[in-house]
CSV table of C-alpha atoms and ligand atoms in Angstrom, one decimal:
chain,number,residue,atom,x,y,z
A,13,UNK,CA,50.1,17.7,133.8
A,14,UNK,CA,51.3,14.2,134.3
A,15,UNK,CA,54.5,14.0,136.4
A,16,UNK,CA,57.1,11.6,135.1
A,17,UNK,CA,60.5,10.3,136.4
A,18,UNK,CA,63.0,8.2,134.6
A,19,UNK,CA,65.6,6.1,136.4
A,20,UNK,CA,68.4,5.1,134.1
A,21,UNK,CA,67.6,8.0,131.8
A,22,UNK,CA,71.0,7.9,130.0
A,23,UNK,CA,70.6,4.3,129.0
A,24,UNK,CA,69.0,2.7,126.0
A,25,UNK,CA,65.6,2.3,127.6
A,26,UNK,CA,65.9,5.7,129.3
A,27,UNK,CA,66.7,7.5,126.0
A,28,UNK,CA,63.8,5.7,124.3
A,29,UNK,CA,61.5,6.7,127.1
A,30,UNK,CA,62.5,10.4,126.9
A,31,UNK,CA,62.1,10.3,123.1
A,32,UNK,CA,58.4,9.5,123.7
A,33,UNK,CA,58.1,12.0,126.6
A,34,UNK,CA,59.6,14.8,124.5
A,35,UNK,CA,56.8,14.5,122.0
A,36,UNK,CA,54.2,15.3,124.6
A,37,UNK,CA,53.4,18.8,125.9
A,38,UNK,CA,51.2,17.4,128.8
A,39,UNK,CA,54.1,15.7,130.7
A,40,UNK,CA,56.3,17.3,133.3
A,41,UNK,CA,59.6,15.7,134.1
A,42,UNK,CA,60.4,15.3,137.8
A,43,UNK,CA,63.6,13.3,138.3
A,44,UNK,CA,66.2,11.9,135.8
A,45,UNK,CA,69.0,9.7,136.9
A,46,UNK,CA,72.1,8.3,135.4
A,47,UNK,CA,75.6,6.9,136.2
A,48,UNK,CA,79.0,8.3,135.1
A,49,UNK,CA,77.8,9.9,131.9
A,50,UNK,CA,77.0,13.2,133.6
A,51,UNK,CA,77.3,15.3,130.4
A,52,UNK,CA,74.4,13.4,128.8
A,53,UNK,CA,72.4,13.4,132.0
A,54,UNK,CA,72.7,17.2,132.3
A,55,UNK,CA,71.8,17.6,128.7
A,56,UNK,CA,68.7,15.5,129.1
A,57,UNK,CA,67.8,17.3,132.3
A,58,UNK,CA,68.1,20.7,130.7
A,59,UNK,CA,66.2,19.8,127.6
A,60,UNK,CA,63.3,18.1,129.5
A,61,UNK,CA,63.4,20.8,132.2
A,62,UNK,CA,63.7,18.2,135.0
A,63,UNK,CA,63.3,19.2,138.6
A,64,UNK,CA,66.3,17.2,139.7
A,65,UNK,CA,69.1,15.1,138.1
A,66,UNK,CA,70.8,12.4,140.1
A,67,UNK,CA,74.0,10.6,139.3
A,68,UNK,CA,74.5,7.2,141.1
A,69,UNK,CA,78.1,8.1,141.9
A,70,UNK,CA,79.1,10.7,144.6
A,71,UNK,CA,82.4,11.2,142.8
A,72,UNK,CA,80.4,12.6,139.8
A,73,UNK,CA,78.5,15.2,141.8
A,74,UNK,CA,80.7,18.2,141.2
A,75,UNK,CA,80.8,17.5,137.4
A,76,UNK,CA,77.0,17.2,137.3
A,77,UNK,CA,76.5,20.4,139.4
A,78,UNK,CA,78.8,22.3,137.1
A,79,UNK,CA,77.1,21.0,134.0
A,80,UNK,CA,73.7,22.1,135.4
A,81,UNK,CA,74.9,25.6,136.5
A,82,UNK,CA,72.3,28.2,135.7
A,83,UNK,CA,69.7,25.7,134.4
A,84,UNK,CA,67.5,25.6,137.5
A,85,UNK,CA,67.8,21.8,137.7
A,86,UNK,CA,68.9,20.5,141.1
A,87,UNK,CA,71.8,18.1,141.2
A,88,UNK,CA,72.2,15.2,143.6
A,89,UNK,CA,74.4,12.1,143.8
A,90,UNK,CA,74.7,8.7,145.5
A,91,UNK,CA,72.4,5.7,146.2
A,92,UNK,CA,70.4,7.6,148.9
A,93,UNK,CA,69.8,10.5,146.6
A,94,UNK,CA,68.4,7.9,144.0
A,95,UNK,CA,66.0,6.6,146.6
A,96,UNK,CA,65.0,10.1,147.7
A,97,UNK,CA,64.3,11.0,144.0
A,98,UNK,CA,62.1,7.9,143.7
A,99,UNK,CA,60.0,9.3,146.6
A,100,UNK,CA,59.4,12.6,144.8
A,101,UNK,CA,55.7,12.7,143.8
A,102,UNK,CA,55.3,11.4,140.2
A,103,UNK,CA,52.4,9.7,138.4
A,104,UNK,CA,54.6,7.4,136.2
A,105,UNK,CA,58.1,6.2,137.0
A,106,UNK,CA,60.3,4.3,134.6
A,107,UNK,CA,62.6,1.8,136.3
A,108,UNK,CA,65.5,1.4,133.8
A,109,UNK,CA,68.6,1.2,135.8
A,110,UNK,CA,70.5,-1.9,134.8
A,111,UNK,CA,71.2,-4.6,137.4
A,112,UNK,CA,70.4,-5.0,141.1
A,113,UNK,CA,71.1,-1.3,141.6
A,114,UNK,CA,67.6,-0.7,140.3
A,115,UNK,CA,65.9,-2.5,143.2
A,116,UNK,CA,66.0,0.1,146.0
A,117,UNK,CA,64.8,3.0,143.8
A,118,UNK,CA,62.0,0.8,142.5
A,119,UNK,CA,60.8,-0.1,146.0
A,120,UNK,CA,60.9,3.6,147.0
A,121,UNK,CA,58.8,4.4,143.9
A,122,UNK,CA,56.2,1.8,144.8
A,123,UNK,CA,55.9,3.2,148.3
A,124,UNK,CA,54.3,6.3,146.9
A,125,UNK,CA,51.6,4.2,145.4
A,126,UNK,CA,52.4,5.3,141.8
A,127,UNK,CA,52.7,3.5,138.5
A,128,UNK,CA,56.0,1.8,138.0
A,129,UNK,CA,57.0,0.9,134.4
A,130,UNK,CA,59.4,-1.9,135.0
A,131,UNK,CA,62.2,-2.4,132.5
A,132,UNK,CA,64.6,-3.5,135.3
A,133,UNK,CA,63.8,-7.3,135.1
A,134,UNK,CA,66.4,-7.9,137.8
A,135,UNK,CA,63.9,-6.5,140.4
A,136,UNK,CA,61.5,-9.4,139.6
A,137,UNK,CA,64.2,-12.0,139.4
A,138,UNK,CA,65.8,-11.1,142.7
A,139,UNK,CA,62.8,-10.0,144.7
A,140,UNK,CA,59.6,-10.9,142.8
A,141,UNK,CA,57.3,-11.9,145.7
A,142,UNK,CA,58.5,-9.0,147.8
A,143,UNK,CA,58.2,-6.5,145.0
A,144,UNK,CA,54.7,-7.6,144.1
A,145,UNK,CA,53.6,-7.5,147.7
A,146,UNK,CA,55.0,-4.0,148.2
A,147,UNK,CA,53.1,-2.8,145.1
A,148,UNK,CA,49.8,-4.4,146.5
A,149,UNK,CA,50.5,-2.9,150.0
A,150,UNK,CA,50.7,0.6,148.6
A,151,UNK,CA,48.1,0.3,145.9
A,152,UNK,CA,50.8,0.8,143.3
A,153,UNK,CA,50.7,-0.6,139.7
A,154,UNK,CA,53.6,-2.3,138.0
A,155,UNK,CA,53.5,-2.4,134.2
A,156,UNK,CA,55.9,-4.6,132.3
A,157,UNK,CA,58.3,-3.0,129.8
A,158,UNK,CA,60.3,-6.0,128.7
A,159,UNK,CA,59.1,-6.6,125.1
A,160,UNK,CA,58.1,-10.2,125.7
A,161,UNK,CA,56.3,-9.4,129.0
A,162,UNK,CA,54.5,-6.4,127.4
A,163,UNK,CA,53.5,-8.7,124.6
A,164,UNK,CA,52.0,-11.3,127.1
A,165,UNK,CA,50.4,-8.5,129.1
A,166,UNK,CA,48.7,-7.3,125.9
A,167,UNK,CA,47.6,-10.8,124.8
A,168,UNK,CA,46.0,-11.2,128.2
A,169,UNK,CA,43.8,-8.1,128.0
A,170,UNK,CA,40.2,-9.2,128.7
A,171,UNK,CA,41.2,-12.8,129.3
A,172,UNK,CA,40.9,-15.0,132.4
A,173,UNK,CA,44.3,-16.0,133.6
A,174,UNK,CA,42.8,-19.3,134.7
A,175,UNK,CA,42.3,-20.2,131.0
A,176,UNK,CA,46.0,-19.7,130.2
A,177,UNK,CA,47.6,-23.1,129.4
A,178,UNK,CA,51.0,-21.8,128.5
A,179,UNK,CA,53.1,-18.8,127.8
A,180,UNK,CA,55.8,-18.7,125.1
A,181,UNK,CA,58.4,-16.0,125.1
A,182,UNK,CA,60.6,-15.7,122.1
A,183,UNK,CA,64.4,-15.2,121.9
A,184,UNK,CA,66.3,-14.0,118.8
A,185,UNK,CA,69.1,-16.4,119.6
A,186,UNK,CA,71.5,-13.5,119.6
A,187,UNK,CA,74.6,-13.2,117.5
A,188,UNK,CA,75.9,-16.7,118.4
A,189,UNK,CA,72.7,-18.7,117.5
A,190,UNK,CA,74.6,-20.8,115.0
A,191,UNK,CA,78.0,-20.8,116.5
A,192,UNK,CA,79.5,-24.2,117.5
A,193,UNK,CA,80.5,-24.6,121.2
A,194,UNK,CA,84.3,-24.3,120.5
A,195,UNK,CA,83.8,-21.0,118.8
A,196,UNK,CA,81.4,-19.8,121.5
A,197,UNK,CA,84.1,-20.4,124.2
A,198,UNK,CA,86.4,-17.9,122.4
A,199,UNK,CA,83.7,-15.2,121.6
A,200,UNK,CA,84.9,-11.7,122.3
A,201,UNK,CA,83.0,-8.8,123.9
A,202,UNK,CA,82.7,-7.0,120.5
A,203,UNK,CA,81.2,-10.1,119.0
A,204,UNK,CA,78.8,-10.6,121.9
A,205,UNK,CA,77.4,-7.0,121.8
A,206,UNK,CA,76.7,-7.2,118.0
A,207,UNK,CA,73.0,-8.1,118.4
A,208,UNK,CA,71.3,-8.9,115.1
A,209,UNK,CA,68.0,-7.1,115.8
A,210,UNK,CA,67.9,-5.0,118.9
A,211,UNK,CA,70.0,-1.9,119.9
A,212,UNK,CA,70.4,-2.2,123.7
A,213,UNK,CA,72.8,-1.5,126.5
A,214,UNK,CA,76.1,-3.4,126.6
A,215,UNK,CA,75.1,-5.6,129.6
A,216,UNK,CA,71.8,-6.8,128.3
A,217,UNK,CA,73.3,-7.3,124.8
A,218,UNK,CA,75.9,-9.8,126.3
A,219,UNK,CA,73.1,-11.4,128.3
A,220,UNK,CA,71.2,-11.9,125.0
A,221,UNK,CA,74.1,-13.6,123.4
A,222,UNK,CA,74.5,-16.0,126.3
A,223,UNK,CA,70.7,-16.5,126.7
A,224,UNK,CA,71.1,-15.3,130.3
A,225,UNK,CA,68.7,-12.5,129.3
A,226,UNK,CA,66.1,-15.1,128.4
A,227,UNK,CA,66.9,-17.0,131.6
A,228,UNK,CA,66.1,-13.9,133.6
A,229,UNK,CA,62.9,-13.4,131.5
A,230,UNK,CA,61.7,-16.9,132.3
A,231,UNK,CA,61.8,-16.0,136.0
A,232,UNK,CA,60.3,-12.6,135.3
A,233,UNK,CA,57.4,-14.3,133.5
A,234,UNK,CA,56.9,-16.6,136.5
A,235,UNK,CA,57.0,-13.7,139.0
A,236,UNK,CA,55.0,-11.1,137.1
A,237,UNK,CA,52.1,-13.3,135.8
A,238,UNK,CA,52.2,-16.0,138.5
A,239,UNK,CA,52.4,-18.7,135.8
A,240,UNK,CA,53.9,-22.1,136.9
A,241,UNK,CA,57.4,-22.7,135.5
A,242,UNK,CA,56.3,-25.8,133.6
A,243,UNK,CA,53.9,-23.7,131.5
A,244,UNK,CA,56.5,-21.2,130.4
A,245,UNK,CA,58.4,-22.0,127.2
A,246,UNK,CA,61.2,-20.3,125.3
A,247,UNK,CA,61.2,-20.4,121.5
A,248,UNK,CA,64.0,-19.1,119.3
A,249,UNK,CA,62.7,-16.8,116.6
A,250,UNK,CA,65.6,-15.1,114.7
A,251,UNK,CA,63.5,-12.3,113.2
A,252,UNK,CA,62.4,-10.8,116.6
A,253,UNK,CA,58.9,-10.0,115.2
A,254,UNK,CA,56.7,-12.2,117.4
A,255,UNK,CA,57.6,-11.2,120.9
A,256,UNK,CA,55.5,-13.7,122.8
A,257,UNK,CA,52.5,-16.0,122.5
A,258,UNK,CA,49.8,-17.0,125.0
A,259,UNK,CA,48.2,-20.4,124.7
A,260,UNK,CA,44.7,-20.9,126.1
A,261,UNK,CA,42.8,-23.9,127.3
A,262,UNK,CA,40.9,-24.1,124.0
A,263,UNK,CA,44.1,-24.6,122.1
A,264,UNK,CA,44.2,-21.0,120.6
A,265,UNK,CA,47.4,-19.0,120.7
A,266,UNK,CA,47.4,-15.2,120.8
A,267,UNK,CA,50.6,-13.8,119.4
A,268,UNK,CA,52.0,-10.3,119.7
A,269,UNK,CA,53.9,-9.0,116.7
A,270,UNK,CA,55.8,-5.8,116.3
A,271,UNK,CA,59.1,-4.3,115.0
A,272,UNK,CA,62.1,-4.7,117.4
A,273,UNK,CA,61.7,-1.2,118.8
A,274,UNK,CA,61.4,-0.8,122.6
A,275,UNK,CA,59.4,2.4,122.1
A,276,UNK,CA,56.4,0.1,121.5
A,277,UNK,CA,56.5,-1.6,124.9
A,278,UNK,CA,57.5,1.7,126.7
A,279,UNK,CA,54.7,3.5,124.9
A,280,UNK,CA,52.2,0.9,125.8
A,281,UNK,CA,53.1,1.3,129.4
A,282,UNK,CA,53.0,5.1,129.1
A,283,UNK,CA,49.5,5.1,127.5
A,284,UNK,CA,48.0,2.2,129.4
A,285,UNK,CA,45.2,1.3,129.7
A,286,UNK,CA,44.5,3.2,126.5
A,287,UNK,CA,46.5,2.9,123.3
A,288,UNK,CA,48.1,5.9,121.8
A,289,UNK,CA,49.8,6.6,118.5
A,290,UNK,CA,53.5,5.6,118.6
A,291,UNK,CA,56.3,6.5,116.2
A,292,UNK,CA,57.4,2.9,115.5
A,293,UNK,CA,57.7,1.4,112.0
A,294,UNK,CA,54.7,-0.5,110.7
A,295,UNK,CA,55.4,-4.1,109.8
A,296,UNK,CA,55.3,-5.2,106.1
A,297,UNK,CA,54.7,-8.9,106.5
A,298,UNK,CA,54.8,-9.6,102.8
A,299,UNK,CA,58.2,-8.0,102.6
A,300,UNK,CA,59.4,-10.0,105.6
A,301,UNK,CA,58.2,-13.2,103.8
A,302,UNK,CA,58.7,-15.7,106.5
A,303,UNK,CA,58.9,-16.0,110.3
A,304,UNK,CA,60.9,-19.0,111.6
A,305,UNK,CA,61.0,-20.7,114.9
A,306,UNK,CA,63.3,-23.3,116.5
A,307,UNK,CA,63.9,-24.9,119.9
A,308,UNK,CA,66.8,-23.4,122.0
A,309,UNK,CA,69.9,-25.5,122.3
A,310,UNK,CA,70.4,-26.5,126.0
A,311,UNK,CA,74.0,-27.7,125.5
A,312,UNK,CA,75.4,-24.5,124.1
A,313,UNK,CA,73.2,-22.2,126.2
A,314,UNK,CA,73.0,-23.7,129.8
A,315,UNK,CA,71.4,-20.4,131.2
A,316,UNK,CA,67.9,-21.6,130.6
A,317,UNK,CA,68.4,-24.9,132.5
A,318,UNK,CA,69.9,-22.9,135.4
A,319,UNK,CA,66.9,-20.6,135.4
A,320,UNK,CA,64.6,-23.6,135.7
A,321,UNK,CA,66.7,-25.0,138.6
A,322,UNK,CA,66.4,-21.6,140.3
A,323,UNK,CA,62.6,-21.5,139.9
A,324,UNK,CA,62.6,-25.1,141.4
A,325,UNK,CA,64.7,-24.0,144.4
A,326,UNK,CA,62.6,-20.8,145.0
A,327,UNK,CA,63.3,-18.7,148.0
A,328,UNK,CA,66.3,-16.4,147.5
A,329,UNK,CA,67.7,-18.4,144.6
A,330,UNK,CA,66.6,-15.8,142.1
A,331,UNK,CA,68.6,-13.1,144.0
A,332,UNK,CA,71.7,-15.4,144.1
A,333,UNK,CA,71.3,-16.2,140.4
A,334,UNK,CA,71.1,-12.6,139.3
A,335,UNK,CA,74.0,-11.5,141.5
A,336,UNK,CA,76.2,-14.4,140.3
A,337,UNK,CA,75.3,-13.6,136.7
A,338,UNK,CA,76.2,-9.9,137.2
A,339,UNK,CA,79.6,-10.8,138.7
A,340,UNK,CA,80.3,-13.3,135.8
A,341,UNK,CA,79.3,-10.6,133.3
A,342,UNK,CA,81.6,-8.0,135.0
A,343,UNK,CA,84.5,-10.4,134.6
A,344,UNK,CA,83.7,-11.3,130.9
A,345,UNK,CA,83.5,-7.5,130.1
A,346,UNK,CA,86.8,-7.0,131.9
A,347,UNK,CA,88.3,-9.8,129.9
A,348,UNK,CA,89.2,-12.0,133.0
A,349,UNK,CA,86.9,-14.9,132.0
A,350,UNK,CA,85.8,-16.3,128.7
A,351,UNK,CA,82.3,-16.2,127.3
A,352,UNK,CA,81.3,-19.8,128.0
A,353,UNK,CA,82.8,-19.6,131.6
A,354,UNK,CA,80.0,-17.2,132.6
A,355,UNK,CA,77.5,-20.1,133.0
A,356,UNK,CA,80.1,-22.1,134.9
A,357,UNK,CA,80.5,-19.3,137.4
A,358,UNK,CA,76.8,-19.0,137.9
A,359,UNK,CA,76.4,-22.8,138.3
A,360,UNK,CA,79.3,-23.0,140.8
A,361,UNK,CA,78.0,-20.1,142.8
A,362,UNK,CA,74.6,-21.7,143.1
A,363,UNK,CA,76.3,-25.0,144.1
A,364,UNK,CA,78.3,-23.2,146.8
A,365,UNK,CA,75.2,-21.6,148.2
A,366,UNK,CA,73.1,-24.8,148.1
A,367,UNK,CA,74.1,-25.9,151.6
A,368,UNK,CA,73.2,-22.5,152.9
A,369,UNK,CA,69.7,-22.8,154.6
A,370,UNK,CA,69.1,-19.1,153.7
A,371,UNK,CA,68.9,-19.9,150.0
A,372,UNK,CA,65.5,-21.6,150.2
A,373,UNK,CA,63.9,-19.2,152.6
A,374,UNK,CA,61.1,-17.1,151.0
A,375,UNK,CA,62.3,-13.4,151.0
A,376,UNK,CA,60.5,-11.3,153.5
A,377,UNK,CA,62.0,-7.9,152.7
A,378,UNK,CA,64.2,-6.0,150.4
A,379,UNK,CA,67.0,-6.3,153.0
A,380,UNK,CA,67.0,-10.1,152.9
A,381,UNK,CA,67.2,-10.0,149.1
A,382,UNK,CA,70.1,-7.5,149.2
A,383,UNK,CA,71.9,-9.7,151.8
A,384,UNK,CA,71.7,-12.7,149.5
A,385,UNK,CA,72.8,-10.6,146.6
A,386,UNK,CA,75.9,-9.6,148.6
A,387,UNK,CA,76.6,-13.2,149.7
A,388,UNK,CA,76.3,-14.5,146.1
A,389,UNK,CA,78.7,-11.9,144.8
A,390,UNK,CA,81.3,-13.0,147.4
A,391,UNK,CA,80.7,-16.7,146.4
A,392,UNK,CA,80.9,-15.9,142.7
A,393,UNK,CA,84.2,-14.0,143.2
A,394,UNK,CA,85.5,-17.1,145.1
A,395,UNK,CA,84.4,-19.4,142.3
A,396,UNK,CA,86.2,-17.2,139.7
A,397,UNK,CA,89.4,-17.2,141.9
A,398,UNK,CA,89.3,-21.0,142.2
A,399,UNK,CA,88.8,-21.4,138.4
A,400,UNK,CA,91.8,-19.2,137.6
A,401,UNK,CA,93.9,-21.0,140.2
A,402,UNK,CA,93.1,-24.4,138.6
A,403,UNK,CA,94.0,-23.2,135.1
B,216,NAD,P1,72.0,0.7,129.7
B,216,NAD,O1,73.3,0.1,130.1
B,216,NAD,O2,71.9,1.3,128.4
B,216,NAD,O3,71.6,1.8,130.7
B,216,NAD,C1,71.6,1.6,132.1
B,216,NAD,C2,71.2,2.9,132.9
B,216,NAD,O4,71.4,2.6,134.3
B,216,NAD,C3,72.1,4.1,132.6
B,216,NAD,O5,71.3,5.3,132.8
B,216,NAD,C4,73.2,4.0,133.6
B,216,NAD,O6,73.8,5.3,133.9
B,216,NAD,C5,72.4,3.5,134.8
B,216,NAD,N1,73.2,2.8,135.8
B,216,NAD,C6,74.2,1.9,135.5
B,216,NAD,N2,74.7,1.4,136.7
B,216,NAD,C7,74.0,2.1,137.7
B,216,NAD,C8,74.1,2.0,139.1
B,216,NAD,N3,75.0,1.2,139.7
B,216,NAD,N4,73.3,2.8,139.8
B,216,NAD,C9,72.4,3.6,139.2
B,216,NAD,N5,72.3,3.7,137.9
B,216,NAD,C10,73.1,2.9,137.1
B,216,NAD,O7,70.9,-0.4,130.0
B,216,NAD,P2,69.5,-0.7,129.2
B,216,NAD,O8,69.8,-1.5,128.0
B,216,NAD,O9,68.8,0.6,129.0
B,216,NAD,O10,68.7,-1.6,130.2
B,216,NAD,C11,68.1,-1.0,131.4
B,216,NAD,C12,67.2,-2.1,132.0
B,216,NAD,O11,66.2,-2.4,131.1
B,216,NAD,C13,67.9,-3.4,132.3
B,216,NAD,O12,67.4,-4.0,133.5
B,216,NAD,C14,67.6,-4.3,131.1
B,216,NAD,O13,67.6,-5.7,131.4
B,216,NAD,C15,66.1,-3.8,130.8
B,216,NAD,N6,65.7,-4.0,129.4
B,216,NAD,C16,66.4,-3.4,128.4
B,216,NAD,C17,66.0,-3.5,127.1
B,216,NAD,C18,66.7,-2.8,126.0
B,216,NAD,O14,66.2,-2.9,124.8
B,216,NAD,N7,67.7,-2.1,126.2
B,216,NAD,C19,64.9,-4.4,126.8
B,216,NAD,C20,64.2,-5.0,127.9
B,216,NAD,C21,64.7,-4.8,129.2
B,217,MG,MG1,63.2,-8.9,126.6
């Protein structure tokens, strides 16, 4: 029996993960976690016969407990309960909480020396060096789940990383790929979440539309594979069929192709180092006809430039970048700032922090990362308050 836990079980990645888990008789589900959607969390915990279900919110505890009555599944709530659940012995743990809230459970999972399937890219953006060191210290394995990073990981099997000349991650360009700047500034939440190819959670969908998702992924590539920023490229590919390409010193490129279905990347991490059969559609390239590529537009999508500046700064800039982006996204979702203002908020937050000597210090622990995350959230809120005062 292989013991499995899923953090963020009620989300898009979590549901896709459990879809694969439910097809196997040799897996035992240990912990499932979620947020406010306790009805769905309880339903998943019952059907997968989990040992424990944890909601992130203490206020949701009694509703979860009631929904699990008579099921034999334990209920728990709150951030400490999430960390405790991550310490329950498991052979494979999916990290699919959205945002910096995924950091602490991920670190707790690594401490048991297990395999962590990492969808939570924010962990690498905010705390890359500390996370990788923590994994090494405990003999834990981190496997990428982001489709581009799974693609790079697969293209690198059997290759010498020293022979890698460049890594190209693709971006669909999102729903606003062709929109002029004036229209972008007025884009609504409903328009931003209408992703042309991928069905994902609300937050990552907006990040895809703004290219902040690709900005996070640039940093994720740097941190996970240790590739120098100058060797990582972003290529817009509207069909989302080629997920990434790796270029070698002999000029050859290895591309990874697949349908836009996260169950491929999740399943690869689940079966790794073997390959198993997966219930994803098979590509019909003749029917697709053509695959197209274009350069991203830096003027309409400043997020990529900001990510490059963050990599240049190093230290805790990634933690600040992610936190500022989360605050800007919260405000866009709440309707208090416009779509194009998100990049401005992130840039101003980084500016305000640039005189802080703490920004360039290499993170030494999860606590130093979380302290910078907190500070950046305060600065981002200040930047938003100043922006609305000047209006
Ligand atoms: P989602 O919004 O669909 O689900 C998020 C999950 O996290 C839910 O279970 C929710 O209850 C939980 N959650 C939310 N806030 C929480 C908090 N404060 N504390 C604890 N749990 C909380 O998100 P998603 O699209 O599944 O994305 C999850 C992660 O995977 C993100 O880091 C995202 O960037 C990454 N990712 C997603 C996709 C995709 O296709 N959806 C692809 C690549 C990477
Ligand atoms: Mg991705």
